[in-house]
Structures are given as structure tokens and as C-alpha cells.
Short mmCIF file of C-alpha atoms in Angstrom, two decimals:
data_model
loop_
_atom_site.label_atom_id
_atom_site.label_comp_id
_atom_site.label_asym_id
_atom_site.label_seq_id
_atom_site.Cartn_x
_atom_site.Cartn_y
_atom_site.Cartn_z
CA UNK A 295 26.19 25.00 20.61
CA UNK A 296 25.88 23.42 17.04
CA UNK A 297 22.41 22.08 15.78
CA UNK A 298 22.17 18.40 15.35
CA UNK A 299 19.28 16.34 13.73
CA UNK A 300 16.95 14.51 16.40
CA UNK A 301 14.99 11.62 15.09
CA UNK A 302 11.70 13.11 15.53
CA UNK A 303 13.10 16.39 13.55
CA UNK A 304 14.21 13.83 10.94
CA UNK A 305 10.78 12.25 10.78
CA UNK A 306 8.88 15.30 10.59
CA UNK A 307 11.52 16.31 7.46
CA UNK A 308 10.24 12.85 6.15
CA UNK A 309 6.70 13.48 6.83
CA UNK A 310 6.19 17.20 5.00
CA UNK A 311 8.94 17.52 2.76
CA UNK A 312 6.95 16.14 -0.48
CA UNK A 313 4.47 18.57 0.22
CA UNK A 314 7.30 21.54 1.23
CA UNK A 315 9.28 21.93 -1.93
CA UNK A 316 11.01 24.86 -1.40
CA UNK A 317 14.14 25.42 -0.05
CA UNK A 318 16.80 27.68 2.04
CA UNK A 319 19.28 27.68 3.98
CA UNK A 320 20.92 29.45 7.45
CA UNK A 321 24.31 29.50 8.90
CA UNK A 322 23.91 26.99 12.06
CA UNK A 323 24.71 30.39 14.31
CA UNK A 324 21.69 32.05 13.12
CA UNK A 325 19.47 33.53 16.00
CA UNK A 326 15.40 34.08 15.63
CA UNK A 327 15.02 38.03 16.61
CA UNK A 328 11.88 39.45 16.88
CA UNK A 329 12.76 42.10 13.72
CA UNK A 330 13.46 38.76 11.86
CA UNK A 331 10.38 36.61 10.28
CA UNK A 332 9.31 34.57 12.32
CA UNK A 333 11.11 30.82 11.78
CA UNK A 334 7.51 29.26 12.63
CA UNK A 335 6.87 29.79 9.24
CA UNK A 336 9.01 27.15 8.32
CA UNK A 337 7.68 24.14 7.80
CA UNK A 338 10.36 21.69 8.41
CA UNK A 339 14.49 21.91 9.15
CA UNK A 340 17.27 19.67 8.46
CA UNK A 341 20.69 19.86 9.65
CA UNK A 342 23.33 19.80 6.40
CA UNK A 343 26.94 18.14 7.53
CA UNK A 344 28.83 21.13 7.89
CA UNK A 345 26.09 22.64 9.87
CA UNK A 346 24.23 24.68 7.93
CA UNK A 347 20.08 24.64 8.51
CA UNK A 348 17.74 23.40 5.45
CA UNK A 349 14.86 25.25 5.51
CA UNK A 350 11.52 23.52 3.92
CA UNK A 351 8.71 25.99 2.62
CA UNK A 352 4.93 25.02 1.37
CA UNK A 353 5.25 28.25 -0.52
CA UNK A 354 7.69 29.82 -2.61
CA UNK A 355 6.48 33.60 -1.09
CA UNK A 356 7.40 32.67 2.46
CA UNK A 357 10.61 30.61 1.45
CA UNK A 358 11.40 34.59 -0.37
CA UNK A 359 10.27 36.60 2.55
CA UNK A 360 12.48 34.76 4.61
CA UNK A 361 15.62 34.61 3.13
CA UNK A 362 15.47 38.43 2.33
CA UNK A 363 14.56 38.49 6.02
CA UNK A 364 17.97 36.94 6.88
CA UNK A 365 20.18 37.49 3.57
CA UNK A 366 22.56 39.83 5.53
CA UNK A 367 23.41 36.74 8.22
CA UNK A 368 23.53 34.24 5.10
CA UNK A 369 20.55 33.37 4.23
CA UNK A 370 20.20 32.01 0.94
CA UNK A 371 17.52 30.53 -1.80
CA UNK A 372 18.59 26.41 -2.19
CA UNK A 373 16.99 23.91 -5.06
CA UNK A 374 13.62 22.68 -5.04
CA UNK A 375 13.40 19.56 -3.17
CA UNK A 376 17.29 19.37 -2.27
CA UNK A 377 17.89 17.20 0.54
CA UNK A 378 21.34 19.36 2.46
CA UNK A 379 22.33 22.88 1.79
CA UNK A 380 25.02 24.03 0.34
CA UNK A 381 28.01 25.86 0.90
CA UNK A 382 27.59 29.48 1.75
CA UNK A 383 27.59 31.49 -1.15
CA UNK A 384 29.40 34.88 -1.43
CA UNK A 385 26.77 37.53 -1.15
CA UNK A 386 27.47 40.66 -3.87
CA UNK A 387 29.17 43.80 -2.57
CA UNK A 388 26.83 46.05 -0.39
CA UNK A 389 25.78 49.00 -3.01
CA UNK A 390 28.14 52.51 -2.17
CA UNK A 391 26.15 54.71 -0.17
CA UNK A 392 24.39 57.39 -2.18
CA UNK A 393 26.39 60.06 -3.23
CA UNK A 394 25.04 63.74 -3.96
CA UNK A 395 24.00 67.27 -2.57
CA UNK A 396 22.08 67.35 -0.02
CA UNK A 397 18.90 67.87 -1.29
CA UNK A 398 19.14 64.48 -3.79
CA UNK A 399 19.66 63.23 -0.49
CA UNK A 400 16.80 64.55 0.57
CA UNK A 401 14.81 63.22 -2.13
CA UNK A 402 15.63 59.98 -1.96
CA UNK A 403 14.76 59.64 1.18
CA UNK A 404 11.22 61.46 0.62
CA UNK A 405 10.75 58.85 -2.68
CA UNK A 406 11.41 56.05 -0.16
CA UNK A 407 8.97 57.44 2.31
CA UNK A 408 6.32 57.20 0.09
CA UNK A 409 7.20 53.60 -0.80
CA UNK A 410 7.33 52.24 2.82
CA UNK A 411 3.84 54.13 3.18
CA UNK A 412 2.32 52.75 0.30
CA UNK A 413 3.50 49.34 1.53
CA UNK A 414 1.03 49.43 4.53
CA UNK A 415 -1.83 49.52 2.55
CA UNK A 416 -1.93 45.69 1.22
CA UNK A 417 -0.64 44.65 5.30
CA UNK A 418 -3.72 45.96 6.14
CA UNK A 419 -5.75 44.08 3.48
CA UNK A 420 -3.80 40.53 3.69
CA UNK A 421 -3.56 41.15 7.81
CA UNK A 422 -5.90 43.43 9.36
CA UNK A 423 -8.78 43.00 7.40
CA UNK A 424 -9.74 39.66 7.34
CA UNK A 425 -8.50 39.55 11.28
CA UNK A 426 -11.35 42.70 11.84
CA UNK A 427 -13.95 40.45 10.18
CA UNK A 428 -12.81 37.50 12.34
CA UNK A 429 -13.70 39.49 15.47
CA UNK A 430 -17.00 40.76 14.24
CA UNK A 431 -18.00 36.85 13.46
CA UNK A 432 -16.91 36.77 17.43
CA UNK A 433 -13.64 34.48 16.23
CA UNK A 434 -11.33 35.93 18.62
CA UNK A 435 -9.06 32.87 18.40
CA UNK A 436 -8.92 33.25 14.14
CA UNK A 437 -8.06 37.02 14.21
CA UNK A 438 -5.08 36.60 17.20
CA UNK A 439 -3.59 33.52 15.21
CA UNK A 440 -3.37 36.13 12.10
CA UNK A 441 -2.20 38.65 14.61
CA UNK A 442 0.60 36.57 15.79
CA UNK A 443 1.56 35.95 12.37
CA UNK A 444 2.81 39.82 11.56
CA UNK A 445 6.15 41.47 12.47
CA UNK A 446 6.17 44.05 14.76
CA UNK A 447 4.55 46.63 12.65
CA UNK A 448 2.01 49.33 13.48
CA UNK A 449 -0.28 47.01 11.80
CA UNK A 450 0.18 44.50 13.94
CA UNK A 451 -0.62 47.42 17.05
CA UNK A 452 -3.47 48.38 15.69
CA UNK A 453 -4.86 44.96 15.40
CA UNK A 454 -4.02 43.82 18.93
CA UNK A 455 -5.87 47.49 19.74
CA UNK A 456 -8.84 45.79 18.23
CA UNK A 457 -8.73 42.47 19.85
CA UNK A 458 -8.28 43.92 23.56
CA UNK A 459 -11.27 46.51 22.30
CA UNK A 460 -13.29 42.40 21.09
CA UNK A 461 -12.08 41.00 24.62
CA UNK A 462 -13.67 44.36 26.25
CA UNK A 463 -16.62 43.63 24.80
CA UNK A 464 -17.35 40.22 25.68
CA UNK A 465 -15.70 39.65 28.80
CA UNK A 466 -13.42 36.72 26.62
CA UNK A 467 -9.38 36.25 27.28
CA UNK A 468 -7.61 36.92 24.87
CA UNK A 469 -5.36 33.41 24.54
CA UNK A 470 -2.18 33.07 22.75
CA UNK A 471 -2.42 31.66 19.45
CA UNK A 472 -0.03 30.02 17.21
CA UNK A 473 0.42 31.79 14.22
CA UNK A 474 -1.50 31.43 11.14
CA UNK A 475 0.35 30.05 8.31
CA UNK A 476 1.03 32.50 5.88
CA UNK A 477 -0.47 32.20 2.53
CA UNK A 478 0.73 33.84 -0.90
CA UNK A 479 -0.80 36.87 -0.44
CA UNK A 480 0.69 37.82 2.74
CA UNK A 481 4.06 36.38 2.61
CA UNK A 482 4.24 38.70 -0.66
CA UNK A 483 2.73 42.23 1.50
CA UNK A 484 5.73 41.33 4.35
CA UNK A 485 8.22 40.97 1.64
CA UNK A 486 7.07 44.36 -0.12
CA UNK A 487 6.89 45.91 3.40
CA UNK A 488 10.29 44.61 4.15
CA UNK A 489 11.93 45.61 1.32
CA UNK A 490 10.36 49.37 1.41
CA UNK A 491 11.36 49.69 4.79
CA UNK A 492 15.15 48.38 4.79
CA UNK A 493 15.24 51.22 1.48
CA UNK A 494 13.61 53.99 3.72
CA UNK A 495 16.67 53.35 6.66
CA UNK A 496 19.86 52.86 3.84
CA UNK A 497 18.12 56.23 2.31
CA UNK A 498 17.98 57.75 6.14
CA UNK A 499 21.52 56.43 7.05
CA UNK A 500 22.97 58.01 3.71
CA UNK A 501 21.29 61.27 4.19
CA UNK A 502 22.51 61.43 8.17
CA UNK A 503 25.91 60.82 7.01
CA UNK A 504 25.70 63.88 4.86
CA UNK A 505 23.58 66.03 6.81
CA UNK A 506 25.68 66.29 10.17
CA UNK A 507 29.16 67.46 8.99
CA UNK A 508 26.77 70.14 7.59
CA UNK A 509 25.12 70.93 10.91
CA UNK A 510 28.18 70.98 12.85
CA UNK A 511 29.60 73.73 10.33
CA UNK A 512 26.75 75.65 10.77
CA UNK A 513 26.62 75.29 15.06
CA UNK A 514 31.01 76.46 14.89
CA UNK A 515 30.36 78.99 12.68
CA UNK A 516 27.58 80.33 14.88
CA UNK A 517 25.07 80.52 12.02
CA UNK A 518 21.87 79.62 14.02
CA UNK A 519 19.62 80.62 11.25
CA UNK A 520 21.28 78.78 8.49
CA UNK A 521 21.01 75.65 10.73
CA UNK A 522 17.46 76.13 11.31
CA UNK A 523 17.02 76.48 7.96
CA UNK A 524 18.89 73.11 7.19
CA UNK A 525 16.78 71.54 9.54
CA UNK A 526 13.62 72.82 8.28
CA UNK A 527 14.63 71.39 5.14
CA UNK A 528 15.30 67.41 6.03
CA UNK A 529 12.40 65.25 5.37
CA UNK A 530 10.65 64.03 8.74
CA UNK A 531 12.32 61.63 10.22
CA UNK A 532 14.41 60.04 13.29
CA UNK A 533 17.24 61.79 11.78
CA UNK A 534 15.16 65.28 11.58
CA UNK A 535 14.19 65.09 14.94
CA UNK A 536 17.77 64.13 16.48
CA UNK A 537 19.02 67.73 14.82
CA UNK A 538 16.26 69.22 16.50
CA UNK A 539 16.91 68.40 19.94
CA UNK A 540 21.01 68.83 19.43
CA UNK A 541 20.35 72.16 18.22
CA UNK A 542 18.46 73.29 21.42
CA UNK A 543 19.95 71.37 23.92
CA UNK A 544 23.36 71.24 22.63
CA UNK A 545 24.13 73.94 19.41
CA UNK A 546 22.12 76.67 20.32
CA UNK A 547 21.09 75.72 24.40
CA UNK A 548 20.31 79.16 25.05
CA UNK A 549 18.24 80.55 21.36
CA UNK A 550 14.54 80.12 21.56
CA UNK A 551 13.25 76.57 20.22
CA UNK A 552 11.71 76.18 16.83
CA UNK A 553 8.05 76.57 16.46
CA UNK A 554 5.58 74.03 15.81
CA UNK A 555 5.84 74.71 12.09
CA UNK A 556 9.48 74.46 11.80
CA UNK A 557 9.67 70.81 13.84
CA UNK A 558 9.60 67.41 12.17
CA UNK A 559 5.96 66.02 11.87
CA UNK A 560 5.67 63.27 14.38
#
């Protein structure tokens, strides 16, 4: 169904556009997953002729966390202030999947480990933090509003964790809450975050792709050990523990399982 302007979207655009400078677009088809940010973080939309949505942003942060959010279903960053998007833009060529032995492969997805990781640490500052002094000040309402705000992280887990734990405590309801706006700080931890994760899953897919021609070399050949070993040697992962259950269930369904040392880390 295509998007069409109603006068009381067009007088809201009127109403907060001075004060919502900056600007994206959408393709009209765009959908709002939930592993997409959240599009009530956008201030204000417009429809362009031709269809495409204009996206108004108080902050220049958000208006960057969302189009990398949705770059891939052509997103894209528009002039301050403009009043209609423009034409779709051709995005650059997807980088070539990363080439290399094995254990490069391995590496890189080890480096980008360690990236996503050390991108949790300012979520919980910008998000969990303040929320967890909220609930000690008895603001239940403040920290679930700055809950609602996050993606669907483990951040986000932990602090609804805490609010049930808040709830417990004082016999309140926890009520839905709009999300908080997002200020500088946190629009800038979700778009670190975002970025270290989507590297961590290329790295993963590029290493799978490698990894199982290997392990299905080893399983014909009827080298049990020397697929063991292979698996002993891939970083922890989804991909890690997908070799471990082919190889006993399916590979090897009748050799003893690995032990505890030799399976991935949960």
C-alpha cells in the first residue's frame, strides 16, 4: 500500500521540522523490524512524490544510527533541512568476502569478537546505568522508558531483569512506556554496537564458508581426529557449535562426544 501525507502528518512536519534539522530518507516499502532501530526515534516523516519517506532527526547521532540501521534496504543520509528526498542513490559494491587460510579466518573473527564485546561496555553506561539509578530513586516509569528505548540486546535483558526484580519489590506494575528519546550519547553506543556486531556476523559468515568444505573432507575421509582438531580450533561461536553437533549426530554418530574442554564456550 503506498504512504501518503495526512494533514495532521503534514502539520506535525510543520510544527518540529525547524527544530529537527537532520535528514534521511527510506524506500516507501520499508518495514519497522524489531532488529531495526526503532522508527519512534524519528521525529517527524514526510512523504517525497515518488514515494520515498523523509525522515526528520533532532540529532545528527540518531539520524546516523538509523540510516546505518537500514542502509542495506536504502536508507540514506539527505541535506540538512531539505524539504523531499531524493532519488535513491546507488549504494557501493558489498566488500568481497575475506579471503585467506583458515586460521586468518579465524582471527578475524576473534579481532571482531573483541570489538562487539568491548561495544557493550558504553550500552551499559548510556542505558543501564542511569536506568539502575532510576529504580533505586523508585522511578520505575524513567528506567522502563530508557528500557524501551534499546534494541534487543542482552543489555536490554538484563535491565528488564532489574525492573521485574524493582516491581518485586514494591508490589508496582510494571507499565509500558514510550521510549525515551535518545540523546547523543546513546544514539552514538547503538551505532558503535551496531556496527561491531554486523562486523562480528560478515567475519562469522566468511569463516563458515571456509570452514565446512574443510569439515566435510575431514568426515569422507574418515579422519575423526583431524576434525576434532579443526573444531577445537574455530573461535566460539554459532558456527563452532553447529560443527559440534554435526560431528556427533551426523559425521561421527557413533565416536564418543568431545569433552567439556574441547566444546565451544557457551
Amino acid at each position: 500500500m503506498a504512504r501518503r501525507n495526512s494533514l495532521q502528518s503534514l502539520r506535525w512536519w510543520a510544527s518540529c521540522s525547524e527544530r529537527a534539522p537532520y535528514r534521511a530518507s527510506l524506500p516507501a516499502s520499508v518495514s519497522w523490524d524489531f532488529d531495526r532501530p526503532d522508527h519512534r526515534q524519528v521525529t517527524a516523516f514526510r512523504v517525497s512524490p515518488g514515494g520515498r519517506l523523509l525522515c526528520a532527526f533532532e540529532l545528527a547521532e540518531v539520524r546516523d544510527w538509523f540510516v546505518d540501521g537500514f542502509a542495506d534496504l536504502g536508507a540514506q543520509v539527505e541535506p540538512d533541512r531539505a524539504e523531499r528526498a531524493s532519488a535513491r542513490r546507488a549504494r557501493p559494491p558489498a566488500p568481497a568476502a575475506r579471503e585467506g587460510d583458515l586460521e586468518s579466518l579465524f582471527q578475524a573473527v576473534r579481532a571482531a569478537d573483541a570489538a562487539r564485546r568491548a561495544a557493550e561496555a558504553p550500552i551499559r553506561q548510556a542505558f543501564n546505568e542511569p536506568a539502575e539509578a532510576l529504580l533505586a530513586a523508585g522511578d520505575i516509569a524513567g528506567a522502563e522508558a530508557i528500557r524501551a528505548s534499546m534494541p534487543d540486546l542482552v543489555e536490554r535483558m538484563l535491565l528488564t531483569q532489574k525492573i521485574r526484580e524493582a516491581c518485586d519489590q514494591t508490589g508496582a506494575l510494571p507499565v509500558p512506556a514510550p521510549p525515551a528519546p535518545l540523546d547523543a550519547a546513546r544514539a552514538t553506543a547503538l551505532l558503535d554496537e551496531q556496527r561491531a556486531s554486523r562486523a562480528f556476523r560478515e567475519a562469522e559468515a566468511a569463516m563458515e564458508a571456509a570452514v565446512w568444505p574443510v569439515a566435510r573432507d575431514l568426515a569422507e575421509s574418515g579422519d575423526r581426529d583431524g576434525l576434532r582438531d579443526l573444531i577445537g580450533r574455530v573461535p566460539p561461536c554459532v558456527c563452532r557449535a553447529f560443527l559440534v553437533d554435526w560431528e556427533r549426530h551426523e559425521a561421527f554418530p557413533d565416536a564418543a562426544p568431545l569433552s567439556n574442554d574441547e566444546s565451544p564456550n557457551p
